[in-house]
Amino acid sequence: MKRFKLATSSLLVSVSLLSSPVFANYNWTGLYGGLNIGAEQHTMSITDNQATTFNATIQQNANPHFTGGFQVGYRRQMDLTQVSGVYGVEFSAEFSNDTFYKQYGSPTATYQLNSTNELNDLCLLELIGGIAAERTLLFLAAGLSWTNLSGTTTNVSSVPFFNSFNVEKKPLGSAVGAGIEYAINDKFSARLKVDAIMPNSYSTSDNTGNIFQIANTIVQGTLGINYKFA
């Protein structure tokens, strides 16, 4: 009899645990905000349109740098079944000091370029769409980007003449991303997100009027934690 009572008690405890909120379906609907840290890699391509300084496209690949920032957004879950669609909108901002420096050519060549650029920060405004299965959310993102870029390229050889131009710009662009998020409890969730960011290309001119085309790509991966306000 004691064994039967003990078995019954254990069964009731197990059922109670399985039916507790910890194991219940998570409701992704609501306003949320959070912090993130991660890394990003910035690539800048500089093309000498008139082949005056260098007859090529210089591709500058910065080493991955740490980044950190925040995100805020709103999501809505279509229904609370075991597998359900989720959609929403999110704004995020990242802050970094992603710097690149390299010297091209030589004093005996027709050019000797000192080139530097820096990605200071970027912002994303994206639409979110995904599938929620219990406490896990798989999602895709797409939207607009804004980046803050600075830097200069200088021909220090002065042959046939000295020229310099800067790449400072705050271009708009596009972004696509994907991620996974897991609800730790009813308020907090952890996530991994990767974005590919393509700022719009633009042109700049040096002090002698030569035109250079600038294009950028940024790949960013972040780990973050979100708090759901309601």
mmCIF file of C-alpha atoms in Angstrom:
data_model
loop_
_atom_site.group_PDB
_atom_site.id
_atom_site.type_symbol
_atom_site.label_atom_id
_atom_site.label_comp_id
_atom_site.label_asym_id
_atom_site.label_seq_id
_atom_site.Cartn_x
_atom_site.Cartn_y
_atom_site.Cartn_z
ATOM 1 C CA MET A 1 0.000 0.000 0.000
ATOM 2 C CA LYS A 2 2.832 2.354 0.881
ATOM 3 C CA ARG A 3 4.496 1.576 -2.468
ATOM 4 C CA PHE A 4 1.222 2.347 -4.276
ATOM 5 C CA LYS A 5 0.864 5.679 -2.469
ATOM 6 C CA LEU A 6 4.495 6.528 -3.225
ATOM 7 C CA ALA A 7 4.044 5.700 -6.919
ATOM 8 C CA THR A 8 0.843 7.751 -7.059
ATOM 9 C CA SER A 9 2.535 10.716 -5.428
ATOM 10 C CA SER A 10 5.450 10.520 -7.886
ATOM 11 C CA LEU A 11 3.041 10.410 -10.824
ATOM 12 C CA LEU A 12 1.141 13.449 -9.546
ATOM 13 C CA VAL A 13 4.410 15.380 -9.110
ATOM 14 C CA SER A 14 5.482 14.470 -12.657
ATOM 15 C CA VAL A 15 2.164 15.562 -14.135
ATOM 16 C CA SER A 16 2.329 18.790 -12.141
ATOM 17 C CA LEU A 17 5.798 19.564 -13.498
ATOM 18 C CA LEU A 18 4.810 18.826 -17.088
ATOM 19 C CA SER A 19 1.793 21.067 -16.822
ATOM 20 C CA SER A 20 3.659 23.965 -15.176
ATOM 21 C CA PRO A 21 4.367 27.189 -17.082
ATOM 22 C CA VAL A 22 7.995 26.130 -17.590
ATOM 23 C CA PHE A 23 6.863 23.553 -20.152
ATOM 24 C CA ALA A 24 3.874 25.441 -21.531
ATOM 25 C CA ASN A 25 3.820 26.965 -25.004
ATOM 26 C CA TYR A 26 5.415 30.393 -25.010
ATOM 27 C CA ASN A 27 3.482 33.420 -26.253
ATOM 28 C CA TRP A 28 5.794 35.506 -28.466
ATOM 29 C CA THR A 29 3.299 38.365 -28.843
ATOM 30 C CA GLY A 30 4.415 41.630 -27.273
ATOM 31 C CA LEU A 31 6.889 44.470 -27.051
ATOM 32 C CA TYR A 32 10.485 43.476 -26.245
ATOM 33 C CA GLY A 33 13.946 44.961 -25.841
ATOM 34 C CA GLY A 34 17.411 43.717 -25.079
ATOM 35 C CA LEU A 35 21.190 43.891 -25.382
ATOM 36 C CA ASN A 36 23.660 42.034 -27.572
ATOM 37 C CA ILE A 37 27.369 41.454 -28.176
ATOM 38 C CA GLY A 38 29.075 39.923 -31.181
ATOM 39 C CA ALA A 39 31.504 40.407 -34.042
ATOM 40 C CA GLU A 40 31.402 41.967 -37.483
ATOM 41 C CA GLN A 41 33.573 41.967 -40.593
ATOM 42 C CA HIS A 42 33.662 44.985 -42.894
ATOM 43 C CA THR A 43 34.790 44.868 -46.542
ATOM 44 C CA MET A 44 35.295 48.043 -48.585
ATOM 45 C CA SER A 45 35.968 48.088 -52.351
ATOM 46 C CA ILE A 46 37.466 51.215 -53.931
ATOM 47 C CA THR A 47 37.429 51.492 -57.744
ATOM 48 C CA ASP A 48 39.433 54.112 -59.647
ATOM 49 C CA ASN A 49 36.868 54.878 -62.359
ATOM 50 C CA GLN A 50 39.315 56.820 -64.554
ATOM 51 C CA ALA A 51 42.374 54.645 -63.801
ATOM 52 C CA THR A 52 44.320 57.773 -62.943
ATOM 53 C CA THR A 53 45.821 56.737 -59.599
ATOM 54 C CA PHE A 54 45.553 52.946 -59.782
ATOM 55 C CA ASN A 55 44.112 50.817 -62.569
ATOM 56 C CA ALA A 56 42.256 48.390 -60.337
ATOM 57 C CA THR A 57 39.712 47.852 -57.609
ATOM 58 C CA ILE A 58 41.219 47.757 -54.122
ATOM 59 C CA GLN A 59 39.376 45.417 -51.775
ATOM 60 C CA GLN A 60 39.958 46.133 -48.098
ATOM 61 C CA ASN A 61 39.016 43.296 -45.747
ATOM 62 C CA ALA A 62 39.123 44.324 -42.103
ATOM 63 C CA ASN A 63 39.700 41.681 -39.459
ATOM 64 C CA PRO A 64 36.599 40.745 -37.447
ATOM 65 C CA HIS A 65 35.971 43.229 -34.640
ATOM 66 C CA PHE A 66 33.820 43.091 -31.535
ATOM 67 C CA THR A 67 30.528 44.949 -31.546
ATOM 68 C CA GLY A 68 27.761 45.560 -29.065
ATOM 69 C CA GLY A 69 24.393 47.223 -29.017
ATOM 70 C CA PHE A 70 20.683 46.907 -28.368
ATOM 71 C CA GLN A 71 17.434 45.927 -30.085
ATOM 72 C CA VAL A 72 13.779 46.823 -29.541
ATOM 73 C CA GLY A 73 10.772 45.499 -31.382
ATOM 74 C CA TYR A 74 7.272 44.132 -31.449
ATOM 75 C CA ARG A 75 6.177 40.616 -32.446
ATOM 76 C CA ARG A 76 2.798 38.966 -32.892
ATOM 77 C CA GLN A 77 2.124 35.252 -32.783
ATOM 78 C CA MET A 78 -0.653 34.177 -35.105
ATOM 79 C CA ASP A 79 -2.037 31.608 -32.660
ATOM 80 C CA LEU A 80 -0.892 29.648 -29.613
ATOM 81 C CA THR A 81 -0.823 26.202 -31.159
ATOM 82 C CA GLN A 82 2.282 24.043 -30.880
ATOM 83 C CA VAL A 83 3.642 25.331 -34.218
ATOM 84 C CA SER A 84 2.671 28.863 -35.244
ATOM 85 C CA GLY A 85 3.746 31.785 -37.415
ATOM 86 C CA VAL A 86 5.268 34.912 -35.861
ATOM 87 C CA TYR A 87 5.790 38.315 -37.490
ATOM 88 C CA GLY A 88 6.918 41.746 -36.340
ATOM 89 C CA VAL A 89 9.325 44.653 -36.706
ATOM 90 C CA GLU A 90 12.656 45.362 -35.000
ATOM 91 C CA PHE A 91 15.086 48.276 -34.685
ATOM 92 C CA SER A 92 18.686 47.584 -33.648
ATOM 93 C CA ALA A 93 21.853 49.652 -33.236
ATOM 94 C CA GLU A 94 25.443 48.392 -33.062
ATOM 95 C CA PHE A 95 28.536 50.299 -31.929
ATOM 96 C CA SER A 96 32.098 49.327 -32.835
ATOM 97 C CA ASN A 97 35.520 50.573 -33.907
ATOM 98 C CA ASP A 98 36.187 48.414 -36.960
ATOM 99 C CA THR A 99 39.391 49.967 -38.371
ATOM 100 C CA PHE A 100 41.424 49.009 -41.452
ATOM 101 C CA TYR A 101 44.832 50.339 -42.557
ATOM 102 C CA LYS A 102 47.108 49.274 -45.406
ATOM 103 C CA GLN A 103 49.810 50.715 -47.658
ATOM 104 C CA TYR A 104 49.719 49.928 -51.387
ATOM 105 C CA GLY A 105 52.449 50.349 -54.004
ATOM 106 C CA SER A 106 55.973 51.584 -53.212
ATOM 107 C CA PRO A 107 58.088 54.757 -53.403
ATOM 108 C CA THR A 108 59.457 53.596 -56.792
ATOM 109 C CA ALA A 109 56.002 52.934 -58.288
ATOM 110 C CA THR A 110 53.647 55.455 -59.875
ATOM 111 C CA TYR A 111 51.650 55.400 -56.645
ATOM 112 C CA GLN A 112 52.108 54.687 -52.963
ATOM 113 C CA LEU A 113 48.763 54.715 -51.247
ATOM 114 C CA ASN A 114 48.130 55.023 -47.538
ATOM 115 C CA SER A 115 44.546 53.900 -47.054
ATOM 116 C CA THR A 116 42.464 53.715 -43.883
ATOM 117 C CA ASN A 117 38.770 53.295 -43.173
ATOM 118 C CA GLU A 118 36.617 52.820 -40.100
ATOM 119 C CA LEU A 119 33.120 51.491 -39.478
ATOM 120 C CA ASN A 120 31.879 53.326 -36.395
ATOM 121 C CA ASP A 121 28.278 52.202 -35.933
ATOM 122 C CA LEU A 122 25.232 50.966 -37.816
ATOM 123 C CA CYS A 123 21.465 50.748 -37.407
ATOM 124 C CA LEU A 124 18.942 48.277 -38.824
ATOM 125 C CA LEU A 125 15.174 48.508 -39.231
ATOM 126 C CA GLU A 126 13.870 45.074 -40.222
ATOM 127 C CA LEU A 127 10.651 43.136 -40.679
ATOM 128 C CA ILE A 128 10.691 39.810 -38.836
ATOM 129 C CA GLY A 129 8.930 36.605 -39.873
ATOM 130 C CA GLY A 130 9.321 33.116 -38.510
ATOM 131 C CA ILE A 131 7.975 29.895 -37.038
ATOM 132 C CA ALA A 132 7.522 29.277 -33.308
ATOM 133 C CA ALA A 133 7.583 25.718 -31.971
ATOM 134 C CA GLU A 134 6.851 25.702 -28.245
ATOM 135 C CA ARG A 135 9.659 27.855 -26.731
ATOM 136 C CA THR A 136 11.865 28.079 -29.849
ATOM 137 C CA LEU A 137 11.555 30.705 -32.586
ATOM 138 C CA LEU A 138 13.254 30.417 -35.978
ATOM 139 C CA PHE A 139 13.083 33.674 -37.924
ATOM 140 C CA LEU A 140 14.192 35.593 -40.997
ATOM 141 C CA ALA A 141 14.701 39.362 -41.197
ATOM 142 C CA ALA A 142 14.915 41.911 -44.020
ATOM 143 C CA GLY A 143 14.911 45.683 -44.147
ATOM 144 C CA LEU A 144 16.919 48.898 -44.224
ATOM 145 C CA SER A 145 20.396 49.722 -42.930
ATOM 146 C CA TRP A 146 22.256 52.902 -41.991
ATOM 147 C CA THR A 147 26.037 52.907 -41.537
ATOM 148 C CA ASN A 148 28.555 55.489 -40.334
ATOM 149 C CA LEU A 149 31.802 55.193 -42.327
ATOM 150 C CA SER A 150 34.967 57.290 -42.305
ATOM 151 C CA GLY A 151 38.481 57.130 -43.753
ATOM 152 C CA THR A 152 40.950 58.530 -46.273
ATOM 153 C CA THR A 153 43.204 57.321 -49.085
ATOM 154 C CA THR A 154 46.312 59.372 -49.952
ATOM 155 C CA ASN A 155 48.863 58.941 -52.749
ATOM 156 C CA VAL A 156 52.052 59.880 -50.895
ATOM 157 C CA SER A 157 54.391 59.292 -53.861
ATOM 158 C CA SER A 158 53.246 62.555 -55.511
ATOM 159 C CA VAL A 159 53.858 61.001 -58.946
ATOM 160 C CA PRO A 160 52.558 62.325 -61.233
ATOM 161 C CA PHE A 161 50.855 64.563 -58.628
ATOM 162 C CA PHE A 162 49.692 64.413 -55.039
ATOM 163 C CA ASN A 163 46.088 63.399 -54.582
ATOM 164 C CA SER A 164 43.858 62.381 -51.710
ATOM 165 C CA PHE A 165 40.209 61.513 -51.164
ATOM 166 C CA ASN A 166 38.031 60.474 -48.245
ATOM 167 C CA VAL A 167 35.387 57.762 -47.932
ATOM 168 C CA GLU A 168 33.397 59.414 -45.145
ATOM 169 C CA LYS A 169 29.715 58.694 -45.646
ATOM 170 C CA LYS A 170 26.526 57.697 -43.843
ATOM 171 C CA PRO A 171 24.796 55.661 -46.564
ATOM 172 C CA LEU A 172 21.459 53.927 -46.406
ATOM 173 C CA GLY A 173 21.267 50.366 -47.669
ATOM 174 C CA SER A 174 19.627 46.989 -47.244
ATOM 175 C CA ALA A 175 20.006 44.114 -44.801
ATOM 176 C CA VAL A 176 18.929 40.485 -44.583
ATOM 177 C CA GLY A 177 19.285 38.206 -41.587
ATOM 178 C CA ALA A 178 18.298 35.004 -39.851
ATOM 179 C CA GLY A 179 18.308 33.778 -36.292
ATOM 180 C CA ILE A 180 17.073 31.496 -33.565
ATOM 181 C CA GLU A 181 15.631 32.516 -30.203
ATOM 182 C CA TYR A 182 14.766 30.436 -27.146
ATOM 183 C CA ALA A 183 12.475 31.520 -24.316
ATOM 184 C CA ILE A 184 14.195 30.908 -20.976
ATOM 185 C CA ASN A 185 11.043 31.825 -19.062
ATOM 186 C CA ASP A 186 7.951 33.978 -19.568
ATOM 187 C CA LYS A 187 9.993 37.204 -19.682
ATOM 188 C CA PHE A 188 13.534 36.447 -20.871
ATOM 189 C CA SER A 189 14.763 34.864 -24.092
ATOM 190 C CA ALA A 190 18.224 34.292 -25.580
ATOM 191 C CA ARG A 191 19.023 34.467 -29.270
ATOM 192 C CA LEU A 192 21.634 34.170 -32.011
ATOM 193 C CA LYS A 193 21.291 36.425 -35.088
ATOM 194 C CA VAL A 194 23.366 36.858 -38.263
ATOM 195 C CA ASP A 195 22.939 39.795 -40.676
ATOM 196 C CA ALA A 196 24.391 40.603 -44.099
ATOM 197 C CA ILE A 197 24.375 44.379 -44.610
ATOM 198 C CA MET A 198 24.810 46.081 -47.994
ATOM 199 C CA PRO A 199 25.121 49.889 -47.821
ATOM 200 C CA ASN A 200 24.376 51.697 -51.063
ATOM 201 C CA SER A 201 27.496 52.345 -53.146
ATOM 202 C CA TYR A 202 28.568 55.939 -53.672
ATOM 203 C CA SER A 203 31.256 57.986 -55.411
ATOM 204 C CA THR A 204 33.810 60.467 -54.146
ATOM 205 C CA SER A 205 36.443 62.648 -55.819
ATOM 206 C CA ASP A 206 39.999 63.594 -54.961
ATOM 207 C CA ASN A 207 41.506 67.072 -54.914
ATOM 208 C CA THR A 208 42.212 66.881 -58.670
ATOM 209 C CA GLY A 209 38.682 65.844 -59.685
ATOM 210 C CA ASN A 210 39.214 62.107 -60.278
ATOM 211 C CA ILE A 211 36.193 59.922 -59.394
ATOM 212 C CA PHE A 212 36.334 56.823 -57.169
ATOM 213 C CA GLN A 213 33.484 54.365 -56.563
ATOM 214 C CA ILE A 214 33.030 53.027 -53.011
ATOM 215 C CA ALA A 215 31.129 49.840 -52.141
ATOM 216 C CA ASN A 216 30.769 48.162 -48.737
ATOM 217 C CA THR A 217 29.546 44.872 -47.301
ATOM 218 C CA ILE A 218 29.238 43.969 -43.620
ATOM 219 C CA VAL A 219 28.614 40.564 -42.053
ATOM 220 C CA GLN A 220 27.557 40.634 -38.424
ATOM 221 C CA GLY A 221 26.792 37.948 -35.854
ATOM 222 C CA THR A 222 25.418 38.705 -32.389
ATOM 223 C CA LEU A 223 24.367 36.898 -29.230
ATOM 224 C CA GLY A 224 21.661 38.672 -27.291
ATOM 225 C CA ILE A 225 19.098 38.488 -24.566
ATOM 226 C CA ASN A 226 15.586 39.979 -24.775
ATOM 227 C CA TYR A 227 13.059 41.000 -22.144
ATOM 228 C CA LYS A 228 9.366 40.883 -23.064
ATOM 229 C CA PHE A 229 7.510 43.819 -21.506
ATOM 230 C CA ALA A 230 3.999 42.522 -22.077
#
